[in-house]
PDB file of C-alpha atoms in Angstrom:
ATOM      1  CA  MET A  15      18.681 -10.597 -31.194  1.00  0.00           C
ATOM      2  CA  GLN A  16      15.403 -11.730 -29.497  1.00  0.00           C
ATOM      3  CA  ASN A  17      13.496 -14.738 -30.888  1.00  0.00           C
ATOM      4  CA  ASN A  18       9.735 -15.284 -30.789  1.00  0.00           C
ATOM      5  CA  ASP A  19       9.739 -17.352 -27.617  1.00  0.00           C
ATOM      6  CA  ASP A  20       7.931 -14.412 -25.889  1.00  0.00           C
ATOM      7  CA  GLN A  21       4.954 -15.207 -28.099  1.00  0.00           C
ATOM      8  CA  ALA A  22       4.905 -19.011 -27.403  1.00  0.00           C
ATOM      9  CA  ASP A  23       1.571 -20.314 -26.277  1.00  0.00           C
ATOM     10  CA  PRO A  24       1.052 -21.050 -22.552  1.00  0.00           C
ATOM     11  CA  SER A  25       1.447 -24.849 -22.943  1.00  0.00           C
ATOM     12  CA  SER A  26       4.880 -24.278 -24.686  1.00  0.00           C
ATOM     13  CA  ARG A  27       5.975 -22.075 -21.832  1.00  0.00           C
ATOM     14  CA  GLU A  28       4.756 -24.649 -19.278  1.00  0.00           C
ATOM     15  CA  LEU A  29       6.672 -27.363 -21.088  1.00  0.00           C
ATOM     16  CA  LEU A  30       9.851 -25.176 -21.103  1.00  0.00           C
ATOM     17  CA  ARG A  31       9.471 -24.570 -17.404  1.00  0.00           C
ATOM     18  CA  ALA A  32       8.868 -28.242 -16.641  1.00  0.00           C
ATOM     19  CA  LEU A  33      11.777 -29.461 -18.771  1.00  0.00           C
ATOM     20  CA  GLY A  34      14.366 -26.829 -18.189  1.00  0.00           C
ATOM     21  CA  GLY A  35      13.337 -25.413 -14.864  1.00  0.00           C
ATOM     22  CA  ILE A  36      14.616 -22.009 -16.156  1.00  0.00           C
ATOM     23  CA  ASN A  37      14.939 -20.000 -13.004  1.00  0.00           C
ATOM     24  CA  ALA A  38      12.585 -17.113 -12.334  1.00  0.00           C
ATOM     25  CA  GLY A  39      10.733 -17.634 -15.547  1.00  0.00           C
ATOM     26  CA  ILE A  40      13.399 -16.459 -18.037  1.00  0.00           C
ATOM     27  CA  PRO A  41      12.398 -17.735 -21.422  1.00  0.00           C
ATOM     28  CA  ALA A  42      15.930 -18.685 -22.448  1.00  0.00           C
ATOM     29  CA  ALA A  43      19.302 -18.254 -21.008  1.00  0.00           C
ATOM     30  CA  GLY A  44      20.626 -14.798 -21.570  1.00  0.00           C
ATOM     31  CA  GLU A  45      17.520 -13.445 -23.083  1.00  0.00           C
ATOM     32  CA  PRO A  46      16.188 -10.300 -21.492  1.00  0.00           C
ATOM     33  CA  LEU A  47      12.683  -9.969 -20.282  1.00  0.00           C
ATOM     34  CA  PRO A  48      10.560  -6.930 -20.913  1.00  0.00           C
ATOM     35  CA  GLN A  49      10.859  -4.663 -17.903  1.00  0.00           C
ATOM     36  CA  GLU A  50       7.103  -4.283 -17.643  1.00  0.00           C
ATOM     37  CA  GLU A  51       6.658  -8.053 -17.243  1.00  0.00           C
ATOM     38  CA  VAL A  52       9.322  -8.229 -14.556  1.00  0.00           C
ATOM     39  CA  ALA A  53       7.740  -5.325 -12.661  1.00  0.00           C
ATOM     40  CA  ALA A  54       4.244  -6.822 -12.910  1.00  0.00           C
ATOM     41  CA  TYR A  55       5.642 -10.244 -11.714  1.00  0.00           C
ATOM     42  CA  LEU A  56       7.326  -8.607  -8.745  1.00  0.00           C
ATOM     43  CA  ILE A  57       4.256  -6.588  -7.731  1.00  0.00           C
ATOM     44  CA  ALA A  58       2.076  -9.701  -7.951  1.00  0.00           C
ATOM     45  CA  CYS A  59       4.553 -11.519  -5.718  1.00  0.00           C
ATOM     46  CA  ASN A  60       4.447  -8.698  -3.250  1.00  0.00           C
ATOM     47  CA  ARG A  61       0.667  -8.618  -3.305  1.00  0.00           C
ATOM     48  CA  ILE A  62       0.499 -12.309  -2.373  1.00  0.00           C
ATOM     49  CA  ILE A  63       3.057 -11.785   0.379  1.00  0.00           C
ATOM     50  CA  GLU A  64       1.226  -8.768   1.767  1.00  0.00           C
ATOM     51  CA  LEU A  65      -2.092 -10.629   1.686  1.00  0.00           C
ATOM     52  CA  LEU A  66      -0.397 -13.541   3.513  1.00  0.00           C
ATOM     53  CA  ALA A  67       0.959 -11.176   6.148  1.00  0.00           C
ATOM     54  CA  LEU A  68      -2.470  -9.519   6.600  1.00  0.00           C
ATOM     55  CA  ILE A  69      -4.210 -12.879   6.961  1.00  0.00           C
ATOM     56  CA  TYR A  70      -1.695 -13.986   9.619  1.00  0.00           C
ATOM     57  CA  ALA A  71      -1.891 -10.650  11.378  1.00  0.00           C
ATOM     58  CA  ASP A  72      -5.639 -10.924  11.441  1.00  0.00           C
ATOM     59  CA  GLU A  73      -5.430 -14.407  12.856  1.00  0.00           C
ATOM     60  CA  LEU A  74      -2.861 -13.341  15.530  1.00  0.00           C
ATOM     61  CA  ARG A  75      -5.107 -10.405  16.543  1.00  0.00           C
ATOM     62  CA  ASP A  76      -7.970 -12.833  17.075  1.00  0.00           C
ATOM     63  CA  GLY A  77      -5.696 -15.081  19.096  1.00  0.00           C
ATOM     64  CA  SER A  78      -6.893 -18.201  17.391  1.00  0.00           C
ATOM     65  CA  LEU A  79      -4.274 -19.334  14.833  1.00  0.00           C
ATOM     66  CA  THR A  80      -4.983 -23.007  14.287  1.00  0.00           C
ATOM     67  CA  ASP A  81      -4.199 -25.392  11.400  1.00  0.00           C
ATOM     68  CA  GLY A  82      -7.101 -26.479   9.366  1.00  0.00           C
ATOM     69  CA  ARG A  83      -9.219 -23.327   9.763  1.00  0.00           C
ATOM     70  CA  PRO A  84     -10.402 -21.779   6.526  1.00  0.00           C
ATOM     71  CA  ILE A  85      -7.943 -18.797   6.883  1.00  0.00           C
ATOM     72  CA  GLU A  86      -5.028 -21.246   7.433  1.00  0.00           C
ATOM     73  CA  ILE A  87      -6.087 -23.165   4.361  1.00  0.00           C
ATOM     74  CA  GLU A  88      -6.243 -19.930   2.285  1.00  0.00           C
ATOM     75  CA  ALA A  89      -2.780 -18.966   3.560  1.00  0.00           C
ATOM     76  CA  LYS A  90      -1.420 -22.342   2.455  1.00  0.00           C
ATOM     77  CA  ARG A  91      -3.066 -21.865  -0.922  1.00  0.00           C
ATOM     78  CA  LEU A  92      -1.524 -18.450  -1.369  1.00  0.00           C
ATOM     79  CA  ALA A  93       1.952 -19.771  -0.353  1.00  0.00           C
ATOM     80  CA  ALA A  94       1.560 -22.441  -3.068  1.00  0.00           C
ATOM     81  CA  GLU A  95       0.463 -19.854  -5.558  1.00  0.00           C
ATOM     82  CA  LEU A  96       3.509 -17.647  -4.793  1.00  0.00           C
ATOM     83  CA  ARG A  97       5.804 -20.693  -5.300  1.00  0.00           C
ATOM     84  CA  SER A  98       4.323 -21.507  -8.643  1.00  0.00           C
ATOM     85  CA  LEU A  99       3.990 -18.068 -10.039  1.00  0.00           C
ATOM     86  CA  HIS A 100       5.953 -17.571 -13.238  1.00  0.00           C
ATOM     87  CA  VAL A 101       7.070 -14.260 -14.733  1.00  0.00           C
ATOM     88  CA  CYS A 102       5.621 -15.268 -18.147  1.00  0.00           C
ATOM     89  CA  ASP A 103       2.239 -16.112 -16.727  1.00  0.00           C
ATOM     90  CA  ILE A 104       0.706 -12.801 -17.839  1.00  0.00           C
ATOM     91  CA  ALA A 105      -2.923 -13.766 -17.361  1.00  0.00           C
ATOM     92  CA  GLU A 106      -2.295 -15.151 -13.862  1.00  0.00           C
ATOM     93  CA  ILE A 107      -0.315 -12.011 -12.927  1.00  0.00           C
ATOM     94  CA  ALA A 108      -3.205  -9.774 -14.193  1.00  0.00           C
ATOM     95  CA  ARG A 109      -5.739 -11.887 -12.155  1.00  0.00           C
ATOM     96  CA  ILE A 110      -3.595 -11.430  -8.959  1.00  0.00           C
ATOM     97  CA  HIS A 111      -3.437  -7.695  -9.504  1.00  0.00           C
ATOM     98  CA  ARG A 112      -7.155  -7.463 -10.192  1.00  0.00           C
ATOM     99  CA  ASN A 113      -8.427  -9.752  -7.425  1.00  0.00           C
ATOM    100  CA  TYR A 114      -5.964  -9.268  -4.570  1.00  0.00           C
ATOM    101  CA  SER A 115      -5.834  -5.506  -4.575  1.00  0.00           C
ATOM    102  CA  GLN A 116      -9.355  -5.290  -3.191  1.00  0.00           C
ATOM    103  CA  ARG A 117      -8.798  -8.081  -0.677  1.00  0.00           C
ATOM    104  CA  ILE A 118      -5.692  -6.230   0.568  1.00  0.00           C
ATOM    105  CA  ARG A 119      -7.690  -3.010   1.016  1.00  0.00           C
ATOM    106  CA  ASP A 120     -10.447  -4.853   2.914  1.00  0.00           C
ATOM    107  CA  TYR A 121      -7.858  -6.484   5.332  1.00  0.00           C
ATOM    108  CA  ARG A 122      -6.155  -3.188   5.848  1.00  0.00           C
ATOM    109  CA  LYS A 123      -9.371  -1.471   6.705  1.00  0.00           C
ATOM    110  CA  ARG A 124     -10.022  -4.131   9.374  1.00  0.00           C
ATOM    111  CA  ALA A 125      -6.439  -4.199  10.570  1.00  0.00           C
ATOM    112  CA  PHE A 126      -5.942  -0.471  10.654  1.00  0.00           C
ATOM    113  CA  PRO A 127      -9.128   1.399  11.103  1.00  0.00           C
ATOM    114  CA  ALA A 128      -8.992   5.013  10.154  1.00  0.00           C
ATOM    115  CA  LEU A 129      -7.820   7.270  12.898  1.00  0.00           C
ATOM    116  CA  PRO A 130     -10.012  10.268  13.609  1.00  0.00           C
ATOM    117  CA  PRO A 131      -8.607  13.523  12.215  1.00  0.00           C
ATOM    118  CA  PRO A 132      -6.563  15.583  14.561  1.00  0.00           C
ATOM    119  CA  SER A 133      -8.348  18.081  16.745  1.00  0.00           C
ATOM    120  CA  ARG A 134      -7.999  21.759  15.936  1.00  0.00           C
ATOM    121  CA  LYS A 135      -5.816  22.186  19.011  1.00  0.00           C
ATOM    122  CA  GLU A 136      -3.580  19.197  18.007  1.00  0.00           C
ATOM    123  CA  ALA A 137      -3.181  20.592  14.500  1.00  0.00           C
ATOM    124  CA  VAL A 138      -2.248  24.032  15.828  1.00  0.00           C
ATOM    125  CA  ASP A 139       0.193  22.650  18.368  1.00  0.00           C
ATOM    126  CA  TYR A 140       1.876  20.546  15.694  1.00  0.00           C
ATOM    127  CA  ALA A 141       2.283  23.635  13.445  1.00  0.00           C
ATOM    128  CA  ARG A 142       3.534  25.622  16.350  1.00  0.00           C
ATOM    129  CA  GLY A 143       6.104  22.994  17.289  1.00  0.00           C
ATOM    130  CA  SER A 144       7.181  22.847  13.594  1.00  0.00           C
ATOM    131  CA  VAL A 145       7.732  26.596  13.540  1.00  0.00           C
ATOM    132  CA  ARG A 146       9.600  26.586  16.719  1.00  0.00           C
ATOM    133  CA  PHE A 147      11.813  23.694  15.573  1.00  0.00           C
ATOM    134  CA  GLU A 148      12.793  25.962  12.669  1.00  0.00           C
ATOM    135  CA  GLY A 149      13.824  28.563  15.158  1.00  0.00           C
ATOM    136  CA  PHE A 150      10.851  30.912  14.899  1.00  0.00           C
ATOM    137  CA  VAL A 151       8.357  32.155  17.481  1.00  0.00           C
ATOM    138  CA  LEU A 152       4.764  32.990  16.517  1.00  0.00           C
ATOM    139  CA  SER A 153       3.744  36.647  17.048  1.00  0.00           C
ATOM    140  CA  PRO A 154       1.010  37.465  19.575  1.00  0.00           C
ATOM    141  CA  GLU A 155      -1.289  38.240  16.674  1.00  0.00           C
ATOM    142  CA  ALA A 156      -0.713  34.706  15.194  1.00  0.00           C
ATOM    143  CA  GLU A 157      -1.291  33.217  18.608  1.00  0.00           C
ATOM    144  CA  GLU A 158      -4.637  34.971  18.867  1.00  0.00           C
ATOM    145  CA  ILE A 159      -5.686  33.769  15.459  1.00  0.00           C
ATOM    146  CA  ASN A 160      -4.693  30.174  16.636  1.00  0.00           C
ATOM    147  CA  ARG A 161      -6.777  30.615  19.770  1.00  0.00           C
ATOM    148  CA  ARG A 162      -9.832  31.833  17.725  1.00  0.00           C
ATOM    149  CA  TYR A 163      -9.496  28.881  15.348  1.00  0.00           C
ATOM    150  CA  ILE A 164      -9.112  26.311  18.208  1.00  0.00           C
ATOM    151  CA  THR A 165     -12.226  27.637  20.009  1.00  0.00           C
ATOM    152  CA  GLY A 166     -14.312  27.505  16.731  1.00  0.00           C
ATOM    153  CA  GLU A 167     -14.628  31.222  16.147  1.00  0.00           C
ATOM    154  CA  LEU A 168     -12.897  30.789  12.786  1.00  0.00           C
ATOM    155  CA  THR A 169     -13.525  28.305  10.060  1.00  0.00           C
ATOM    156  CA  LEU A 170     -10.483  26.711   8.393  1.00  0.00           C
ATOM    157  CA  ASP A 171     -10.767  29.051   5.472  1.00  0.00           C
ATOM    158  CA  GLU A 172     -10.980  32.124   7.668  1.00  0.00           C
ATOM    159  CA  PHE A 173      -8.101  30.821   9.760  1.00  0.00           C
ATOM    160  CA  ILE A 174      -5.896  30.473   6.612  1.00  0.00           C
ATOM    161  CA  GLU A 175      -6.800  33.920   5.425  1.00  0.00           C
ATOM    162  CA  ALA A 176      -6.166  35.545   8.763  1.00  0.00           C
ATOM    163  CA  SER A 177      -2.869  33.726   9.161  1.00  0.00           C
ATOM    164  CA  LYS A 178      -1.803  34.888   5.612  1.00  0.00           C
ATOM    165  CA  ALA A 179      -2.799  38.524   6.427  1.00  0.00           C
ATOM    166  CA  ALA A 180      -0.877  38.420   9.645  1.00  0.00           C
ATOM    167  CA  ALA A 181       2.192  36.995   8.000  1.00  0.00           C
ATOM    168  CA  LEU A 182       2.175  39.730   5.381  1.00  0.00           C
ATOM    169  CA  LYS A 183       1.996  42.409   8.108  1.00  0.00           C
ATOM    170  CA  ALA A 184       5.079  41.050   9.853  1.00  0.00           C
TER     171      ALA A 184
END
């Protein structure tokens, strides 16, 4: 049977943590935690770790990782935040989810700029290779449709319709 410790105020939870040092934020020995709280806690930990990794990757890419720089100070702050995060700190977990998601997206955009879409020829070559891998060979009619698409004679919609029609004939 579960008691009302889940509804304890934050200062009581902090006191329990300070006094008992209950590992991983379990409110009392043997009491289960709600699955949603555990999942949110783990995701928040992963967000901090990912943000740390992106910060260090950004520094290494610049070739200027030095102690005392603002990014190094931020990385140390995040590491401390990770160490002190508690599964029952619902407000803190929500703040991490809210604030760090956008920061992670921003770092990812800088670290991994969007690749240009594949050219028509690359797309057709990939599809042709996939078909051949499955043991099939495109008909001369399908190859002609591919050629017309690659040269720009057909739009994507026209290419799809012509390919469907050719496949139905075969």
